[in-house]
Each structure stands twice: as structure tokens, then as C-alpha cells.
Amino acid sequence: MPDKDFLEHITQLRETLERYSYAYHVLDAPIVPDAEYDRLYRELEAIEAKYPELITPTSLTQRVGDTPANAFSAVHHSIPMLSLANAMQESEVRAFDKRCAEALDLKEVCYSAELKFDGLAISLRYENGVLIQAATRGDGSTGEDVTANIRTIKSIPLQLYRSHQHPLPSVLEVRGEVLMFRDDFKKLNANQLVIGEKTFVNPRNAAAGSLRQLNPHITALRPLRFFAYGVGQLIAEPALTQNLQTHAALQDVLINLGFPVSKYRTVVRGVDAALAFFKEMSQTRETLPFDIDGVVYKVNNLLEQQKLGFVSRAPRWAIAHKFPAQEELTILRAIDVQVGRTGAITPVAKLEPVFVGGVTVSHATLHNEDEVLRKDLRIGDTVIVRRAGDVIPEVVAPVLERRPDNTLIWKMPSHCPCKLATPIVREPGETIARCSGGLACEAQRKQGILHFAQRRAMDIEGLGEKLVEQLLEAGLIQNIADLYLLNTAQLCTLNRMAEKSANNLVAQIEDSKTRSLSRLIFGLGIRHVGETTAKDLANHFSTLEAFLKADQADLLRVKDIGPVVADSIVNFFAQQENLNIIKNLIAHGVRPIHKALTDMSNPSNPFSNKIFVLTGTLSQMRREEAQAKIEAFGGKVSDSISKKTSALIAGEQAGSKLIKAQQLGVSIWDEAYFQQQLEPLLAKQNTN
């Protein structure tokens, strides 16, 4: 075992390397030549090779060390990663500023103005200064665990930098963007050609593909970068947080902690100054080493942010001002129609493939019949195609001076392209034409089943588009209720469906029987009923039976539901086929859970008003399913262990949370005991 002096030398060596890395990656101001950094790094590698017992998880040499994963596990964000509202025009930015100023009763609002990176949003969670988890944005509530890959990115600290005077936060969740610089992207593609591998379309595509590699050793070979731009959850002593009054100050703290933050940011007063920054960045855009697709304005004062709050999926205190879309010319070859899950008929342009906005575009939405007529689009026209960022490609207009004599005027077809060829109708006052076949239309059936099975609804993993098509073509299902009659033998008759996959799908379908009531309501695909409205309905009626019995007057008593939504729900249940499907769902064992079904005051309920923490891998259900069940029976799920924690539910490969729970004397449940506590409550719920 090395002596004390040698151990101190290793500690000093690591601290020196961390200081040099911080200066290089964060401050962009190297303090030693690369050769000196490389010499010290090799020295540390040699020491750790000789004394492997001295290797620490946060050593700079350990950025790649994990074995390839089979899949990415789900991560529930402690604070949702909300998307931003977009502004395409100056008038929209001014309208945003007016709303903020009026709500805050200010003549001028102070904004933090910064770049909108064209990369991949990432959340980094640090506990007691050490990186413990990294996750993609996902749907905003749940992302994918990419910790092993994130550890390979040199600009992301494995532990927080300690050169500041304040204590490290106990929990810090950093939000930022993973991207690839343009020069690095060109080198990567050149290397891909040399080794005979597929090249990437653009830097964002390359960054996303690199970060989602199951083998972190491959990710380590990709030149990924990171910029931090904000904070999610923060638990720290007052010495660190008491002076944090602005978003700009928060970004300065992130730099002090070791994170790279873009130097292209400023604080401006008033909308005119914000727009001036946008103009400056528009002119600077092409000279930057990385891609951006706009700028972001955030109300700088954190208390003012809290006052403004949030809408359903975005903060009221921030907006993304997008750059003008990229446009190209191509030929409109044909116009087809697609049938949505509610029967909406959408015309779709079939285009001569054209490279625009970083991707090859061959289809673009035309929205509705009136839009085609208004733009005077004809088959055979040369048209302007626009694509900005991740926005769906759009046909802007025809180039009339290039219109040939043999162009064809398009008309909405009179009948649906489904096998039944049911009539297409357009109700007076509506812009959308719809197939009148309802659930009898196989196009709507397919989309309706996919909607029902999606993650935000009944979350039946493995039930994708091609499989649904096979099930419908084979006559194994006709509607969503038939899913619950499927068995392994039937599924094994389908193409590329092995017994293991069939068993997994049957298990997923079985698990979905006890999803939340709001998920089931959303999954039914009732027109105008989105996730938020479905939650409002579930909270109001508490049971599926009560919801089914509701008339228009009952529905109008529900929070935020008006006549249009109420009429849509009433009309949905006026169709006997829909009622039959729900009756069959219940008959096949679908019993949505809702916390109102549970007697919260019952002392025999082990979840009521208790706080739980989940850790490790559960074999019988995914973590989000376990959380939903705990919350349905009156419990709360937290991300961190404390003395207030009622119990830790520990699956396989439980880590630091298990150790902390043991130290604090927190009750520890294994998965079998957790299931044992659930069983009587689920049984009681199923008899209601």
C-alpha cells in the first residue's frame, strides 16, 4: 500500500488536472500547454494501473468504464423539463413582453438573453457534488438514463469544482445542451467514410446518435460538447442560495461550479434591447463554431419568474425567438390524404426530395383543403418548402412564374381511402374534413389503437405501428378492447414475433389494466380531450362509472371544461359502438385506479400520507408504474432520502440511496414486500 506522501501526491495530481480541465473547457483559457496536461494525465493513468484500488469514480481517467447497456432505463424528472413557446415574428416577441410587463406591473422587464442551441437537452443530477445521473428530456416528465455516455464528455464535470467559498449543494440538477461543433462534425463524417460507416446528416443528428449509443466506449470517440443554461432542482445551504436573485447570477454560479456556459449571453432591459441581441446573433450566427436556431429570452429576476408561473407545458417567463426558416425549391409531385385518429383528413404534399433545414424532405403537411386553395397549389408546381429546426416541413407557396401548362388542380376526395371507402364530410363552420366511418374505419382504428397504447396513455410497450397493422390485418383485433383478449399463441403466428416477445407484450397489456383513470380517459381518443383535460375529468369524477354517467350539465361543472369539450364527450358516448368498447374493456379486466377510490384515512392503508423513495431496478414493473400506484393510494414519491422518508423501496442494484437509508434508519422494502402491500388495495379497488 502506498505511503501517506504518495497518497497526497495522487490527490494533488488529480486536483491539478481538474484545475487545468476547468480552465480549458469552462473558462476557455488554458493555463498550460496541451503537452503538459497530457504528461500529467498519463502519470495518473500509470499510477492507477499500478494501484487499481486507488481508482475513484470521479477520477478524470474514469470517463469511460461502463460495459454496454441493453437499453436505456427511464428517469423521472424531479422538476419537469418544460419546452419553450416559440416566436417566429417580432410582433410575437413584443406580445410576450407586453404580457410579462402587465403581469408584473412593470414599465420595462429585465431579460436574460442567450442562445438557443441546436442540440439535445440534458439534465445532470449531482448529489453532494458528485454526478450520479444524467437523463434526456424525453416527454418532459420522463427521460432516458444516459449517465454512462454523459460521463465520457470532457466538458461535463464528474464532481463539482471546489475553488469557491460556499459549500457544495446537496442536490443540484443542471439543465443544458449536448451538441457537436461544426468542425468536429466534419471530421467525424470524414472518419465515418474512411471506416465505411454511415455519415450523419447534421451536427444535431450526430450528437443525438452519439449520445444514444448503448456502448459508452463508442460515445467516448465522438467529439461531444456541453453548455449549461439553467437549473432544475436545487437543495443547498443559504450561503449559496441567498444571493441568487437572477438567472444571470445562477449561470455565474454554474461557471464557478465547473460548468461551461456560453459567453454569448447578456442581460437586457426592455424588448427593444432583446430584439437588438437577436439581430446581433442573426448576423453572428454563421461565424459561431456550433449551430443555433434562435435566441431565448428569460425574465431575469427569479422571483418575477415565480410570479409569472407556467402554462401546461411551458413557462410564461421565457420564449424562444426562432431565426427565419430555411427554404428551398422543389416540385409538388402529388397530394395524398392521411386519416387521423379522430377521422381528420389531412392533405399531404408528395415532393421531389429536397435537402432543407438539415434533412431531406419528401413530404410536407398542407393542413386542410382551404389551405391548398388559398395558396393555389397545383400538382406539378415548383414550390417553396420551408423547414425550421424540428418544425414539420411546410409548403409555403408556388412559384407562379415557373408554373407549367399541365398542372392539375387538386380537390378533396369524396370518400375515405380506407377499405370501406366511407364518405368524407365537412361540417358547416369547420375547416377540417373528416371520414364519417368512425371506429369502423380501419385507418382510424389503427391510429386510435396506437394512441391508446402510447406512453402518455396506457403505456403498452412494444405495441408499435407495424404490429398493430399485423393484428388488424390478421383479424386478431378490431378495437382497443380486443387487445385484452390477445394471448401468446395468437401473437406467435405473426411475422417476426418470437415467444419471448409475445410473452412480454401480453405482460405489458396485463399491466396496463390498472393504469390511472386519467390515462384511460386520454387513451380513449375523445376529440378535444388532451392530457390536462383528462386529469381534470379524473379528479372530478374519480371513477370510470361516474364519468360514463355524466351528462352535459355534469361535465360543465368540471374545471376548465366548456361547451365544445362537453359536447364532444357527450357525442362520443352517444355512439353505441364506443360504449360497447368501454363495456368490453371493463369485462376484460381494465380497472383504472384513482386515488379518490382509496380510503385515505384507513389505518390499514400503508401508503396514505407517506413519503417513499424508489431505487434500483424492479423486476415486476417499471419505476413510473410503481410511482403511479403509490400516488394512487395516497402516497408521495420523492427523489431523495431524508429523515422524513417513510420507506425506501429497493430493487436490484440499489446504490447510494440504500446506504443512506440504512444510515438514517429508514424502513427498507424489497420488491416482494412492496407487492404484498399493494395486493389488498388493488383487490379492493377491483371490486369497487
Short mmCIF file of N, CA, C and O in Angstrom, two decimals, residues 562-621:
data_model
loop_
_atom_site.label_atom_id
_atom_site.label_comp_id
_atom_site.label_asym_id
_atom_site.label_seq_id
_atom_site.Cartn_x
_atom_site.Cartn_y
_atom_site.Cartn_z
N GLY A 562 -65.55 23.65 -21.19
CA GLY A 562 -66.62 24.46 -21.74
C GLY A 562 -67.54 23.66 -22.64
O GLY A 562 -67.41 22.43 -22.75
N PRO A 563 -68.47 24.33 -23.31
CA PRO A 563 -69.47 23.64 -24.13
C PRO A 563 -68.88 22.78 -25.25
O PRO A 563 -69.41 21.71 -25.56
N VAL A 564 -67.80 23.24 -25.88
CA VAL A 564 -67.23 22.49 -27.02
C VAL A 564 -66.72 21.13 -26.55
O VAL A 564 -67.02 20.09 -27.15
N VAL A 565 -65.95 21.12 -25.45
CA VAL A 565 -65.41 19.86 -24.93
C VAL A 565 -66.53 18.98 -24.40
O VAL A 565 -66.57 17.77 -24.64
N ALA A 566 -67.48 19.60 -23.68
CA ALA A 566 -68.61 18.84 -23.13
C ALA A 566 -69.41 18.18 -24.25
O ALA A 566 -69.77 17.00 -24.16
N ASP A 567 -69.68 18.92 -25.32
CA ASP A 567 -70.42 18.36 -26.47
C ASP A 567 -69.65 17.20 -27.09
O ASP A 567 -70.25 16.18 -27.48
N SER A 568 -68.32 17.35 -27.20
CA SER A 568 -67.51 16.30 -27.81
C SER A 568 -67.59 15.01 -26.99
O SER A 568 -67.71 13.92 -27.54
N ILE A 569 -67.55 15.13 -25.66
CA ILE A 569 -67.62 13.95 -24.79
C ILE A 569 -69.00 13.30 -24.88
O ILE A 569 -69.13 12.08 -25.01
N VAL A 570 -70.05 14.13 -24.85
CA VAL A 570 -71.42 13.61 -24.95
C VAL A 570 -71.61 12.88 -26.27
O VAL A 570 -72.19 11.79 -26.33
N ASN A 571 -71.13 13.48 -27.37
CA ASN A 571 -71.28 12.86 -28.69
C ASN A 571 -70.50 11.55 -28.78
O ASN A 571 -70.94 10.60 -29.43
N PHE A 572 -69.33 11.50 -28.12
CA PHE A 572 -68.53 10.27 -28.13
C PHE A 572 -69.30 9.12 -27.50
O PHE A 572 -69.35 8.01 -28.03
N PHE A 573 -69.92 9.38 -26.35
CA PHE A 573 -70.64 8.32 -25.65
C PHE A 573 -72.05 8.10 -26.20
O PHE A 573 -72.71 7.13 -25.82
N ALA A 574 -72.48 8.97 -27.11
CA ALA A 574 -73.77 8.75 -27.77
C ALA A 574 -73.67 7.66 -28.82
O ALA A 574 -74.68 7.12 -29.26
N GLN A 575 -72.43 7.33 -29.23
CA GLN A 575 -72.22 6.27 -30.21
C GLN A 575 -72.16 4.93 -29.49
O GLN A 575 -71.28 4.70 -28.66
N GLN A 576 -73.09 4.05 -29.83
CA GLN A 576 -73.20 2.77 -29.13
C GLN A 576 -71.92 1.94 -29.26
O GLN A 576 -71.54 1.23 -28.32
N GLU A 577 -71.24 2.06 -30.40
CA GLU A 577 -70.01 1.28 -30.58
C GLU A 577 -68.96 1.67 -29.55
O GLU A 577 -68.25 0.82 -29.02
N ASN A 578 -68.86 2.96 -29.25
CA ASN A 578 -67.90 3.40 -28.24
C ASN A 578 -68.26 2.87 -26.86
O ASN A 578 -67.38 2.44 -26.09
N LEU A 579 -69.55 2.90 -26.53
CA LEU A 579 -69.99 2.37 -25.24
C LEU A 579 -69.73 0.87 -25.14
O LEU A 579 -69.33 0.35 -24.09
N ASN A 580 -69.93 0.16 -26.24
CA ASN A 580 -69.67 -1.28 -26.25
C ASN A 580 -68.19 -1.58 -26.01
O ASN A 580 -67.83 -2.53 -25.30
N ILE A 581 -67.32 -0.76 -26.61
CA ILE A 581 -65.88 -0.96 -26.43
C ILE A 581 -65.49 -0.76 -24.97
O ILE A 581 -64.73 -1.56 -24.39
N ILE A 582 -66.02 0.28 -24.33
CA ILE A 582 -65.70 0.53 -22.92
C ILE A 582 -66.27 -0.57 -22.04
O ILE A 582 -65.63 -1.03 -21.09
N LYS A 583 -67.47 -1.04 -22.38
CA LYS A 583 -68.07 -2.16 -21.64
C LYS A 583 -67.17 -3.39 -21.73
O LYS A 583 -66.96 -4.10 -20.74
N ASN A 584 -66.62 -3.63 -22.91
CA ASN A 584 -65.73 -4.77 -23.10
C ASN A 584 -64.40 -4.57 -22.37
O ASN A 584 -63.82 -5.54 -21.86
N LEU A 585 -63.90 -3.34 -22.33
CA LEU A 585 -62.68 -3.06 -21.57
C LEU A 585 -62.87 -3.47 -20.11
O LEU A 585 -62.01 -4.13 -19.52
N ILE A 586 -63.99 -3.07 -19.54
CA ILE A 586 -64.28 -3.41 -18.14
C ILE A 586 -64.42 -4.92 -17.98
O ILE A 586 -63.89 -5.52 -17.04
N ALA A 587 -65.13 -5.55 -18.94
CA ALA A 587 -65.33 -7.01 -18.87
C ALA A 587 -64.01 -7.77 -18.96
O ALA A 587 -63.86 -8.85 -18.38
N HIS A 588 -63.03 -7.19 -19.67
CA HIS A 588 -61.74 -7.85 -19.83
C HIS A 588 -60.77 -7.51 -18.70
O HIS A 588 -59.59 -7.86 -18.78
N GLY A 589 -61.24 -6.80 -17.69
CA GLY A 589 -60.41 -6.57 -16.50
C GLY A 589 -59.73 -5.24 -16.41
O GLY A 589 -58.89 -5.04 -15.53
N VAL A 590 -60.05 -4.30 -17.29
CA VAL A 590 -59.45 -2.97 -17.20
C VAL A 590 -60.13 -2.20 -16.07
O VAL A 590 -61.33 -1.91 -16.16
N ARG A 591 -59.39 -1.90 -15.02
CA ARG A 591 -59.92 -1.21 -13.85
C ARG A 591 -59.00 -0.05 -13.51
O ARG A 591 -58.08 -0.17 -12.71
N PRO A 592 -59.20 1.11 -14.12
CA PRO A 592 -58.30 2.24 -13.87
C PRO A 592 -58.33 2.65 -12.40
O PRO A 592 -59.38 2.66 -11.77
N ILE A 593 -57.14 2.97 -11.88
CA ILE A 593 -57.05 3.35 -10.48
C ILE A 593 -57.06 4.87 -10.35
O ILE A 593 -56.60 5.59 -11.23
N HIS A 594 -57.60 5.34 -9.26
CA HIS A 594 -57.61 6.76 -8.95
C HIS A 594 -57.59 6.90 -7.45
O HIS A 594 -58.27 6.17 -6.74
N LYS A 595 -56.80 7.84 -6.97
CA LYS A 595 -56.60 7.95 -5.53
C LYS A 595 -57.89 8.21 -4.78
O LYS A 595 -58.01 7.90 -3.60
N ALA A 596 -58.90 8.76 -5.45
CA ALA A 596 -60.17 9.02 -4.76
C ALA A 596 -60.89 7.72 -4.40
O ALA A 596 -61.79 7.71 -3.59
N LEU A 597 -60.48 6.61 -5.04
CA LEU A 597 -61.10 5.32 -4.74
C LEU A 597 -60.64 4.77 -3.40
O LEU A 597 -61.23 3.85 -2.85
N THR A 598 -59.53 5.30 -2.89
CA THR A 598 -58.92 4.75 -1.70
C THR A 598 -59.32 5.54 -0.47
O THR A 598 -59.32 6.76 -0.48
N ASP A 599 -59.65 4.83 0.59
CA ASP A 599 -59.97 5.48 1.86
C ASP A 599 -58.66 5.92 2.50
O ASP A 599 -57.95 5.15 3.13
N MET A 600 -58.31 7.21 2.32
CA MET A 600 -57.03 7.70 2.77
C MET A 600 -56.90 7.68 4.30
O MET A 600 -55.80 7.66 4.84
N SER A 601 -58.01 7.71 4.98
CA SER A 601 -57.96 7.74 6.44
C SER A 601 -57.88 6.34 7.04
O SER A 601 -57.76 6.18 8.24
N ASN A 602 -57.96 5.30 6.21
CA ASN A 602 -57.93 3.93 6.69
C ASN A 602 -56.53 3.60 7.20
O ASN A 602 -55.56 3.64 6.44
N PRO A 603 -56.39 3.28 8.47
CA PRO A 603 -55.05 3.00 9.02
C PRO A 603 -54.38 1.78 8.40
O PRO A 603 -53.18 1.61 8.52
N SER A 604 -55.17 0.90 7.75
CA SER A 604 -54.59 -0.29 7.12
C SER A 604 -53.95 0.02 5.78
O SER A 604 -53.32 -0.85 5.18
N ASN A 605 -54.13 1.23 5.27
CA ASN A 605 -53.52 1.63 4.01
C ASN A 605 -52.08 2.08 4.28
O ASN A 605 -51.85 3.13 4.87
N PRO A 606 -51.07 1.29 3.87
CA PRO A 606 -49.68 1.62 4.21
C PRO A 606 -49.09 2.76 3.39
O PRO A 606 -47.95 3.16 3.64
N PHE A 607 -49.83 3.29 2.42
CA PHE A 607 -49.30 4.34 1.56
C PHE A 607 -49.85 5.73 1.90
O PHE A 607 -49.25 6.73 1.52
N SER A 608 -50.98 5.77 2.58
CA SER A 608 -51.66 7.03 2.82
C SER A 608 -50.77 8.02 3.56
O SER A 608 -50.26 7.73 4.65
N ASN A 609 -50.57 9.19 2.91
CA ASN A 609 -49.82 10.30 3.51
C ASN A 609 -48.38 9.92 3.89
O ASN A 609 -47.80 10.51 4.80
N LYS A 610 -47.81 8.94 3.21
CA LYS A 610 -46.43 8.52 3.46
C LYS A 610 -45.54 8.96 2.28
O LYS A 610 -46.01 9.15 1.16
N ILE A 611 -44.24 9.09 2.59
CA ILE A 611 -43.27 9.51 1.58
C ILE A 611 -42.36 8.32 1.26
O ILE A 611 -41.77 7.71 2.16
N PHE A 612 -42.25 7.99 -0.03
CA PHE A 612 -41.46 6.86 -0.47
C PHE A 612 -40.38 7.30 -1.44
O PHE A 612 -40.53 8.30 -2.16
N VAL A 613 -39.29 6.55 -1.46
CA VAL A 613 -38.22 6.75 -2.43
C VAL A 613 -37.98 5.42 -3.14
O VAL A 613 -37.94 4.36 -2.50
N LEU A 614 -37.87 5.45 -4.45
CA LEU A 614 -37.62 4.26 -5.26
C LEU A 614 -36.16 4.24 -5.71
O LEU A 614 -35.62 5.27 -6.11
N THR A 615 -35.52 3.08 -5.64
CA THR A 615 -34.14 2.96 -6.10
C THR A 615 -33.92 1.56 -6.67
O THR A 615 -34.63 0.61 -6.33
N GLY A 616 -32.93 1.45 -7.55
CA GLY A 616 -32.64 0.15 -8.16
C GLY A 616 -33.65 -0.22 -9.24
O GLY A 616 -34.50 0.57 -9.62
N THR A 617 -33.57 -1.45 -9.72
CA THR A 617 -34.41 -1.94 -10.81
C THR A 617 -35.46 -2.91 -10.27
O THR A 617 -35.12 -3.89 -9.61
N LEU A 618 -36.73 -2.62 -10.54
CA LEU A 618 -37.81 -3.51 -10.15
C LEU A 618 -38.05 -4.51 -11.28
O LEU A 618 -38.04 -4.15 -12.45
N SER A 619 -38.30 -5.76 -10.93
CA SER A 619 -38.46 -6.80 -11.95
C SER A 619 -39.89 -6.94 -12.44
O SER A 619 -40.14 -7.41 -13.55
N GLN A 620 -40.87 -6.53 -11.61
CA GLN A 620 -42.28 -6.73 -11.94
C GLN A 620 -42.93 -5.53 -12.61
O GLN A 620 -44.01 -5.65 -13.19
N MET A 621 -42.32 -4.38 -12.51
CA MET A 621 -42.92 -3.18 -13.09
C MET A 621 -41.85 -2.12 -13.28
O MET A 621 -40.80 -2.16 -12.62
#
